Amino acid sequence: MKAIIGKKVGMSQIFDANGKVIPVTVIEAGPCVVVQKKTVEKEGYASVQLGYEDVPERKLTKPEMGHLNKAGVAPKKYLREFDLDNAAELNVGDIIKADTFNEGDFVDVTGTSKGHGYQGVVKRHGAGRTPMSHGGGPVHRHAGSMGVIDPARIFKGKIGAGQMGCDQVTIQNLDIVKVDPELNLIAVRGAIPGHKGSMVVIKSTVKTHRVKNAGAGISNNPQKASGRNPQKASARNK
């Protein structure tokens, strides 16, 4: 698995070789520095902790500064741990840049969705409203009755008004359209969660991609209608 921490720059468009428009999200990925290395002998598993984005020392606590001073790296705003495939080969102080990914790689992007404040059931859950005429009253967008006589309580999971957004969201199986190692930019197809400037995590996708074999969908049964034998079985024609 490969991973890197980045920042959402915004959305744009890229034209492919056939002239088709590809909507992409531009991410400023890295550079990230290895802050801590965990080994099987000491911690029981192999992983690395990456740090991203410089921050003034005054904005960190003393335990955070002690952790970073032990590694000998500059103060970092974001710290995330990853179980990378080459974790055993990396050392504290190594730099991971955007070129760790290549064009055509499939990734999962994790970020924090935009906050919408306190919203009602219509906007938050897509609930329907009551008719707007014939004495509906000022309750057209209300949630309606919940705690009836039996069972005299509200079941867990009932839709209702509340805080909308500001949740951790992962968009899976996005392909990388372009990588710019000089500017540390990665363009992924489609949209990702979060506002401009928000922190995101890019990891290799957990989805499995299988290569389809040519002619895999054609049946070898001569009595079955298919692309190889478009005529139906002789028994059906009689």
PDB file of N, CA and C in Angstrom, residues 89-168:
ATOM      1  N   GLU A  89      11.650  -0.349   4.823  1.00  0.00           N
ATOM      2  CA  GLU A  89      12.752   0.298   4.104  1.00  0.00           C
ATOM      3  C   GLU A  89      12.892   1.774   4.455  1.00  0.00           C
ATOM      4  N   LEU A  90      11.835   2.395   4.997  1.00  0.00           N
ATOM      5  CA  LEU A  90      11.880   3.812   5.309  1.00  0.00           C
ATOM      6  C   LEU A  90      12.520   4.050   6.671  1.00  0.00           C
ATOM      7  N   ASN A  91      13.119   5.224   6.824  1.00  0.00           N
ATOM      8  CA  ASN A  91      13.741   5.632   8.074  1.00  0.00           C
ATOM      9  C   ASN A  91      13.226   6.999   8.476  1.00  0.00           C
ATOM     10  N   VAL A  92      13.397   7.334   9.742  1.00  0.00           N
ATOM     11  CA  VAL A  92      12.964   8.637  10.235  1.00  0.00           C
ATOM     12  C   VAL A  92      13.725   9.737   9.501  1.00  0.00           C
ATOM     13  N   GLY A  93      12.987  10.701   8.985  1.00  0.00           N
ATOM     14  CA  GLY A  93      13.595  11.797   8.234  1.00  0.00           C
ATOM     15  C   GLY A  93      13.447  11.657   6.732  1.00  0.00           C
ATOM     16  N   ASP A  94      13.056  10.488   6.241  1.00  0.00           N
ATOM     17  CA  ASP A  94      12.865  10.317   4.795  1.00  0.00           C
ATOM     18  C   ASP A  94      11.676  11.147   4.313  1.00  0.00           C
ATOM     19  N   ILE A  95      11.757  11.577   3.066  1.00  0.00           N
ATOM     20  CA  ILE A  95      10.730  12.427   2.463  1.00  0.00           C
ATOM     21  C   ILE A  95       9.922  11.606   1.465  1.00  0.00           C
ATOM     22  N   ILE A  96       8.603  11.718   1.545  1.00  0.00           N
ATOM     23  CA  ILE A  96       7.695  11.083   0.594  1.00  0.00           C
ATOM     24  C   ILE A  96       7.009  12.187  -0.192  1.00  0.00           C
ATOM     25  N   LYS A  97       7.125  12.114  -1.519  1.00  0.00           N
ATOM     26  CA  LYS A  97       6.568  13.151  -2.378  1.00  0.00           C
ATOM     27  C   LYS A  97       5.438  12.587  -3.227  1.00  0.00           C
ATOM     28  N   ALA A  98       4.898  13.460  -4.078  1.00  0.00           N
ATOM     29  CA  ALA A  98       3.740  13.074  -4.893  1.00  0.00           C
ATOM     30  C   ALA A  98       4.088  11.994  -5.900  1.00  0.00           C
ATOM     31  N   ASP A  99       5.370  11.868  -6.275  1.00  0.00           N
ATOM     32  CA  ASP A  99       5.734  10.871  -7.280  1.00  0.00           C
ATOM     33  C   ASP A  99       5.671   9.445  -6.744  1.00  0.00           C
ATOM     34  N   THR A 100       5.280   9.269  -5.476  1.00  0.00           N
ATOM     35  CA  THR A 100       5.062   7.908  -4.984  1.00  0.00           C
ATOM     36  C   THR A 100       3.887   7.244  -5.683  1.00  0.00           C
ATOM     37  N   PHE A 101       2.976   8.068  -6.250  1.00  0.00           N
ATOM     38  CA  PHE A 101       1.863   7.557  -7.052  1.00  0.00           C
ATOM     39  C   PHE A 101       2.143   7.816  -8.532  1.00  0.00           C
ATOM     40  N   ASN A 102       1.513   7.029  -9.376  1.00  0.00           N
ATOM     41  CA  ASN A 102       1.673   7.148 -10.820  1.00  0.00           C
ATOM     42  C   ASN A 102       0.308   7.337 -11.473  1.00  0.00           C
ATOM     43  N   GLU A 103       0.344   7.832 -12.692  1.00  0.00           N
ATOM     44  CA  GLU A 103      -0.897   7.983 -13.437  1.00  0.00           C
ATOM     45  C   GLU A 103      -1.519   6.604 -13.695  1.00  0.00           C
ATOM     46  N   GLY A 104      -2.831   6.524 -13.477  1.00  0.00           N
ATOM     47  CA  GLY A 104      -3.531   5.265 -13.637  1.00  0.00           C
ATOM     48  C   GLY A 104      -3.733   4.497 -12.351  1.00  0.00           C
ATOM     49  N   ASP A 105      -3.066   4.904 -11.267  1.00  0.00           N
ATOM     50  CA  ASP A 105      -3.280   4.235  -9.984  1.00  0.00           C
ATOM     51  C   ASP A 105      -4.676   4.548  -9.455  1.00  0.00           C
ATOM     52  N   PHE A 106      -5.259   3.595  -8.753  1.00  0.00           N
ATOM     53  CA  PHE A 106      -6.564   3.781  -8.128  1.00  0.00           C
ATOM     54  C   PHE A 106      -6.358   4.016  -6.631  1.00  0.00           C
ATOM     55  N   VAL A 107      -7.000   5.042  -6.109  1.00  0.00           N
ATOM     56  CA  VAL A 107      -6.768   5.455  -4.731  1.00  0.00           C
ATOM     57  C   VAL A 107      -8.096   5.683  -4.023  1.00  0.00           C
ATOM     58  N   ASP A 108      -8.024   5.687  -2.685  1.00  0.00           N
ATOM     59  CA  ASP A 108      -9.127   6.084  -1.819  1.00  0.00           C
ATOM     60  C   ASP A 108      -8.735   7.392  -1.140  1.00  0.00           C
ATOM     61  N   VAL A 109      -9.602   8.386  -1.215  1.00  0.00           N
ATOM     62  CA  VAL A 109      -9.322   9.704  -0.662  1.00  0.00           C
ATOM     63  C   VAL A 109     -10.237   9.931   0.529  1.00  0.00           C
ATOM     64  N   THR A 110      -9.643  10.255   1.682  1.00  0.00           N
ATOM     65  CA  THR A 110     -10.384  10.487   2.919  1.00  0.00           C
ATOM     66  C   THR A 110     -10.243  11.941   3.329  1.00  0.00           C
ATOM     67  N   GLY A 111     -11.370  12.567   3.657  1.00  0.00           N
ATOM     68  CA  GLY A 111     -11.368  13.954   4.095  1.00  0.00           C
ATOM     69  C   GLY A 111     -12.568  14.224   4.986  1.00  0.00           C
ATOM     70  N   THR A 112     -12.682  15.469   5.440  1.00  0.00           N
ATOM     71  CA  THR A 112     -13.807  15.902   6.266  1.00  0.00           C
ATOM     72  C   THR A 112     -14.773  16.692   5.410  1.00  0.00           C
ATOM     73  N   SER A 113     -16.016  16.241   5.375  1.00  0.00           N
ATOM     74  CA  SER A 113     -17.012  16.884   4.519  1.00  0.00           C
ATOM     75  C   SER A 113     -17.315  18.294   4.999  1.00  0.00           C
ATOM     76  N   LYS A 114     -17.869  19.095   4.102  1.00  0.00           N
ATOM     77  CA  LYS A 114     -18.229  20.471   4.436  1.00  0.00           C
ATOM     78  C   LYS A 114     -19.319  20.497   5.499  1.00  0.00           C
ATOM     79  N   GLY A 115     -19.231  21.452   6.405  1.00  0.00           N
ATOM     80  CA  GLY A 115     -20.235  21.603   7.438  1.00  0.00           C
ATOM     81  C   GLY A 115     -21.397  22.464   6.958  1.00  0.00           C
ATOM     82  N   HIS A 116     -22.623  22.022   7.252  1.00  0.00           N
ATOM     83  CA  HIS A 116     -23.827  22.752   6.861  1.00  0.00           C
ATOM     84  C   HIS A 116     -24.602  23.275   8.056  1.00  0.00           C
ATOM     85  N   GLY A 117     -24.054  23.155   9.257  1.00  0.00           N
ATOM     86  CA  GLY A 117     -24.739  23.646  10.431  1.00  0.00           C
ATOM     87  C   GLY A 117     -25.884  22.752  10.857  1.00  0.00           C
ATOM     88  N   TYR A 118     -26.804  23.327  11.632  1.00  0.00           N
ATOM     89  CA  TYR A 118     -27.971  22.590  12.124  1.00  0.00           C
ATOM     90  C   TYR A 118     -29.059  22.653  11.070  1.00  0.00           C
ATOM     91  N   GLN A 119     -29.452  21.494  10.533  1.00  0.00           N
ATOM     92  CA  GLN A 119     -30.427  21.434   9.455  1.00  0.00           C
ATOM     93  C   GLN A 119     -31.597  20.526   9.836  1.00  0.00           C
ATOM     94  N   GLY A 120     -32.715  20.726   9.146  1.00  0.00           N
ATOM     95  CA  GLY A 120     -33.907  19.924   9.382  1.00  0.00           C
ATOM     96  C   GLY A 120     -33.897  18.634   8.595  1.00  0.00           C
ATOM     97  N   VAL A 121     -34.994  17.889   8.715  1.00  0.00           N
ATOM     98  CA  VAL A 121     -35.040  16.559   8.098  1.00  0.00           C
ATOM     99  C   VAL A 121     -35.159  16.640   6.579  1.00  0.00           C
ATOM    100  N   VAL A 122     -35.701  17.743   6.049  1.00  0.00           N
ATOM    101  CA  VAL A 122     -35.861  17.841   4.602  1.00  0.00           C
ATOM    102  C   VAL A 122     -34.505  17.950   3.921  1.00  0.00           C
ATOM    103  N   LYS A 123     -33.658  18.815   4.416  1.00  0.00           N
ATOM    104  CA  LYS A 123     -32.338  18.986   3.805  1.00  0.00           C
ATOM    105  C   LYS A 123     -31.357  17.912   4.267  1.00  0.00           C
ATOM    106  N   ARG A 124     -31.469  17.502   5.517  1.00  0.00           N
ATOM    107  CA  ARG A 124     -30.497  16.572   6.068  1.00  0.00           C
ATOM    108  C   ARG A 124     -30.714  15.141   5.595  1.00  0.00           C
ATOM    109  N   HIS A 125     -31.987  14.723   5.467  1.00  0.00           N
ATOM    110  CA  HIS A 125     -32.296  13.339   5.114  1.00  0.00           C
ATOM    111  C   HIS A 125     -33.150  13.213   3.870  1.00  0.00           C
ATOM    112  N   GLY A 126     -33.525  14.334   3.245  1.00  0.00           N
ATOM    113  CA  GLY A 126     -34.355  14.247   2.053  1.00  0.00           C
ATOM    114  C   GLY A 126     -35.786  13.865   2.338  1.00  0.00           C
ATOM    115  N   ALA A 127     -36.282  14.186   3.519  1.00  0.00           N
ATOM    116  CA  ALA A 127     -37.661  13.852   3.861  1.00  0.00           C
ATOM    117  C   ALA A 127     -38.633  14.723   3.063  1.00  0.00           C
ATOM    118  N   GLY A 128     -39.829  14.207   2.848  1.00  0.00           N
ATOM    119  CA  GLY A 128     -40.853  14.967   2.135  1.00  0.00           C
ATOM    120  C   GLY A 128     -41.580  15.918   3.071  1.00  0.00           C
ATOM    121  N   ARG A 129     -42.196  16.914   2.505  1.00  0.00           N
ATOM    122  CA  ARG A 129     -42.955  17.881   3.297  1.00  0.00           C
ATOM    123  C   ARG A 129     -44.439  17.640   3.103  1.00  0.00           C
ATOM    124  N   THR A 130     -45.243  18.242   3.950  1.00  0.00           N
ATOM    125  CA  THR A 130     -46.692  18.110   3.838  1.00  0.00           C
ATOM    126  C   THR A 130     -47.209  19.046   2.748  1.00  0.00           C
ATOM    127  N   PRO A 131     -48.433  18.829   2.268  1.00  0.00           N
ATOM    128  CA  PRO A 131     -48.987  19.717   1.231  1.00  0.00           C
ATOM    129  C   PRO A 131     -48.997  21.169   1.683  1.00  0.00           C
ATOM    130  N   MET A 132     -48.790  22.060   0.730  1.00  0.00           N
ATOM    131  CA  MET A 132     -48.648  23.478   1.059  1.00  0.00           C
ATOM    132  C   MET A 132     -49.982  24.214   1.079  1.00  0.00           C
ATOM    133  N   SER A 133     -51.107  23.519   0.883  1.00  0.00           N
ATOM    134  CA  SER A 133     -52.405  24.192   0.865  1.00  0.00           C
ATOM    135  C   SER A 133     -53.398  23.442   1.758  1.00  0.00           C
ATOM    136  N   HIS A 134     -54.605  23.952   1.841  1.00  0.00           N
ATOM    137  CA  HIS A 134     -55.703  23.316   2.570  1.00  0.00           C
ATOM    138  C   HIS A 134     -55.391  23.173   4.056  1.00  0.00           C
ATOM    139  N   GLY A 135     -54.949  24.245   4.656  1.00  0.00           N
ATOM    140  CA  GLY A 135     -54.800  24.261   6.109  1.00  0.00           C
ATOM    141  C   GLY A 135     -53.695  23.403   6.644  1.00  0.00           C
ATOM    142  N   GLY A 136     -52.598  23.357   5.931  1.00  0.00           N
ATOM    143  CA  GLY A 136     -51.475  22.562   6.422  1.00  0.00           C
ATOM    144  C   GLY A 136     -50.847  23.137   7.669  1.00  0.00           C
ATOM    145  N   GLY A 137     -50.951  24.440   7.840  1.00  0.00           N
ATOM    146  CA  GLY A 137     -50.351  25.051   9.016  1.00  0.00           C
ATOM    147  C   GLY A 137     -48.863  25.253   8.851  1.00  0.00           C
ATOM    148  N   PRO A 138     -48.214  25.870   9.834  1.00  0.00           N
ATOM    149  CA  PRO A 138     -46.768  26.165   9.730  1.00  0.00           C
ATOM    150  C   PRO A 138     -45.901  24.966  10.104  1.00  0.00           C
ATOM    151  N   VAL A 139     -46.236  23.791   9.602  1.00  0.00           N
ATOM    152  CA  VAL A 139     -45.472  22.586   9.949  1.00  0.00           C
ATOM    153  C   VAL A 139     -45.096  21.804   8.698  1.00  0.00           C
ATOM    154  N   HIS A 140     -44.946  22.497   7.583  1.00  0.00           N
ATOM    155  CA  HIS A 140     -44.722  21.796   6.318  1.00  0.00           C
ATOM    156  C   HIS A 140     -43.390  21.048   6.298  1.00  0.00           C
ATOM    157  N   ARG A 141     -42.374  21.561   6.960  1.00  0.00           N
ATOM    158  CA  ARG A 141     -41.049  20.943   6.932  1.00  0.00           C
ATOM    159  C   ARG A 141     -40.699  20.283   8.264  1.00  0.00           C
ATOM    160  N   HIS A 142     -41.671  20.071   9.129  1.00  0.00           N
ATOM    161  CA  HIS A 142     -41.401  19.440  10.415  1.00  0.00           C
ATOM    162  C   HIS A 142     -41.237  17.929  10.245  1.00  0.00           C
ATOM    163  N   ALA A 143     -40.622  17.321  11.243  1.00  0.00           N
ATOM    164  CA  ALA A 143     -40.379  15.880  11.184  1.00  0.00           C
ATOM    165  C   ALA A 143     -41.650  15.082  11.395  1.00  0.00           C
ATOM    166  N   GLY A 144     -42.629  15.635  12.069  1.00  0.00           N
ATOM    167  CA  GLY A 144     -43.863  14.909  12.299  1.00  0.00           C
ATOM    168  C   GLY A 144     -43.840  14.114  13.589  1.00  0.00           C
ATOM    169  N   SER A 145     -44.879  13.329  13.806  1.00  0.00           N
ATOM    170  CA  SER A 145     -45.011  12.563  15.037  1.00  0.00           C
ATOM    171  C   SER A 145     -43.983  11.440  15.092  1.00  0.00           C
ATOM    172  N   MET A 146     -43.399  11.231  16.261  1.00  0.00           N
ATOM    173  CA  MET A 146     -42.389  10.188  16.434  1.00  0.00           C
ATOM    174  C   MET A 146     -42.763   9.206  17.543  1.00  0.00           C
ATOM    175  N   GLY A 147     -42.961   9.722  18.759  1.00  0.00           N
ATOM    176  CA  GLY A 147     -43.220   8.846  19.887  1.00  0.00           C
ATOM    177  C   GLY A 147     -44.711   8.601  20.073  1.00  0.00           C
ATOM    178  N   VAL A 148     -45.248   7.607  19.397  1.00  0.00           N
ATOM    179  CA  VAL A 148     -46.680   7.295  19.501  1.00  0.00           C
ATOM    180  C   VAL A 148     -46.933   6.480  20.766  1.00  0.00           C
ATOM    181  N   ILE A 149     -48.201   6.113  20.989  1.00  0.00           N
ATOM    182  CA  ILE A 149     -48.568   5.413  22.222  1.00  0.00           C
ATOM    183  C   ILE A 149     -47.818   4.088  22.352  1.00  0.00           C
ATOM    184  N   ASP A 150     -47.733   3.359  21.276  1.00  0.00           N
ATOM    185  CA  ASP A 150     -47.012   2.087  21.307  1.00  0.00           C
ATOM    186  C   ASP A 150     -45.979   2.099  20.189  1.00  0.00           C
ATOM    187  N   PRO A 151     -44.676   1.997  20.450  1.00  0.00           N
ATOM    188  CA  PRO A 151     -44.012   1.569  21.681  1.00  0.00           C
ATOM    189  C   PRO A 151     -43.674   2.704  22.648  1.00  0.00           C
ATOM    190  N   ALA A 152     -44.171   3.902  22.408  1.00  0.00           N
ATOM    191  CA  ALA A 152     -43.974   5.024  23.335  1.00  0.00           C
ATOM    192  C   ALA A 152     -42.507   5.409  23.470  1.00  0.00           C
ATOM    193  N   ARG A 153     -41.760   5.232  22.437  1.00  0.00           N
ATOM    194  CA  ARG A 153     -40.361   5.673  22.418  1.00  0.00           C
ATOM    195  C   ARG A 153     -39.925   5.800  20.974  1.00  0.00           C
ATOM    196  N   ILE A 154     -38.770   6.392  20.765  1.00  0.00           N
ATOM    197  CA  ILE A 154     -38.223   6.586  19.422  1.00  0.00           C
ATOM    198  C   ILE A 154     -37.115   5.575  19.207  1.00  0.00           C
ATOM    199  N   PHE A 155     -37.189   4.831  18.120  1.00  0.00           N
ATOM    200  CA  PHE A 155     -36.160   3.848  17.811  1.00  0.00           C
ATOM    201  C   PHE A 155     -34.868   4.539  17.388  1.00  0.00           C
ATOM    202  N   LYS A 156     -33.772   3.870  17.649  1.00  0.00           N
ATOM    203  CA  LYS A 156     -32.476   4.391  17.226  1.00  0.00           C
ATOM    204  C   LYS A 156     -32.404   4.435  15.706  1.00  0.00           C
ATOM    205  N   GLY A 157     -31.793   5.480  15.181  1.00  0.00           N
ATOM    206  CA  GLY A 157     -31.677   5.633  13.741  1.00  0.00           C
ATOM    207  C   GLY A 157     -32.794   6.419  13.111  1.00  0.00           C
ATOM    208  N   LYS A 158     -33.750   6.873  13.886  1.00  0.00           N
ATOM    209  CA  LYS A 158     -34.847   7.678  13.342  1.00  0.00           C
ATOM    210  C   LYS A 158     -34.293   8.991  12.826  1.00  0.00           C
ATOM    211  N   ILE A 159     -34.708   9.364  11.614  1.00  0.00           N
ATOM    212  CA  ILE A 159     -34.217  10.594  11.030  1.00  0.00           C
ATOM    213  C   ILE A 159     -34.757  11.777  11.819  1.00  0.00           C
ATOM    214  N   GLY A 160     -33.944  12.808  11.909  1.00  0.00           N
ATOM    215  CA  GLY A 160     -34.338  14.003  12.640  1.00  0.00           C
ATOM    216  C   GLY A 160     -33.415  15.143  12.319  1.00  0.00           C
ATOM    217  N   ALA A 161     -33.740  16.302  12.840  1.00  0.00           N
ATOM    218  CA  ALA A 161     -32.901  17.475  12.644  1.00  0.00           C
ATOM    219  C   ALA A 161     -31.628  17.343  13.459  1.00  0.00           C
ATOM    220  N   GLY A 162     -30.572  18.010  13.016  1.00  0.00           N
ATOM    221  CA  GLY A 162     -29.312  17.962  13.750  1.00  0.00           C
ATOM    222  C   GLY A 162     -28.170  18.502  12.913  1.00  0.00           C
ATOM    223  N   GLN A 163     -26.962  18.320  13.449  1.00  0.00           N
ATOM    224  CA  GLN A 163     -25.758  18.789  12.772  1.00  0.00           C
ATOM    225  C   GLN A 163     -25.564  18.027  11.466  1.00  0.00           C
ATOM    226  N   MET A 164     -25.317  18.751  10.393  1.00  0.00           N
ATOM    227  CA  MET A 164     -25.127  18.156   9.072  1.00  0.00           C
ATOM    228  C   MET A 164     -23.725  18.465   8.577  1.00  0.00           C
ATOM    229  N   GLY A 165     -23.032  17.452   8.127  1.00  0.00           N
ATOM    230  CA  GLY A 165     -21.680  17.637   7.613  1.00  0.00           C
ATOM    231  C   GLY A 165     -20.633  17.477   8.702  1.00  0.00           C
ATOM    232  N   CYS A 166     -19.409  17.863   8.376  1.00  0.00           N
ATOM    233  CA  CYS A 166     -18.257  17.752   9.288  1.00  0.00           C
ATOM    234  C   CYS A 166     -18.019  16.292   9.684  1.00  0.00           C
ATOM    235  N   ASP A 167     -18.238  15.375   8.751  1.00  0.00           N
ATOM    236  CA  ASP A 167     -18.016  13.958   8.991  1.00  0.00           C
ATOM    237  C   ASP A 167     -16.833  13.471   8.158  1.00  0.00           C
ATOM    238  N   GLN A 168     -16.171  12.437   8.653  1.00  0.00           N
ATOM    239  CA  GLN A 168     -15.094  11.821   7.880  1.00  0.00           C
ATOM    240  C   GLN A 168     -15.701  10.987   6.764  1.00  0.00           C
TER     241      GLN A 168
END
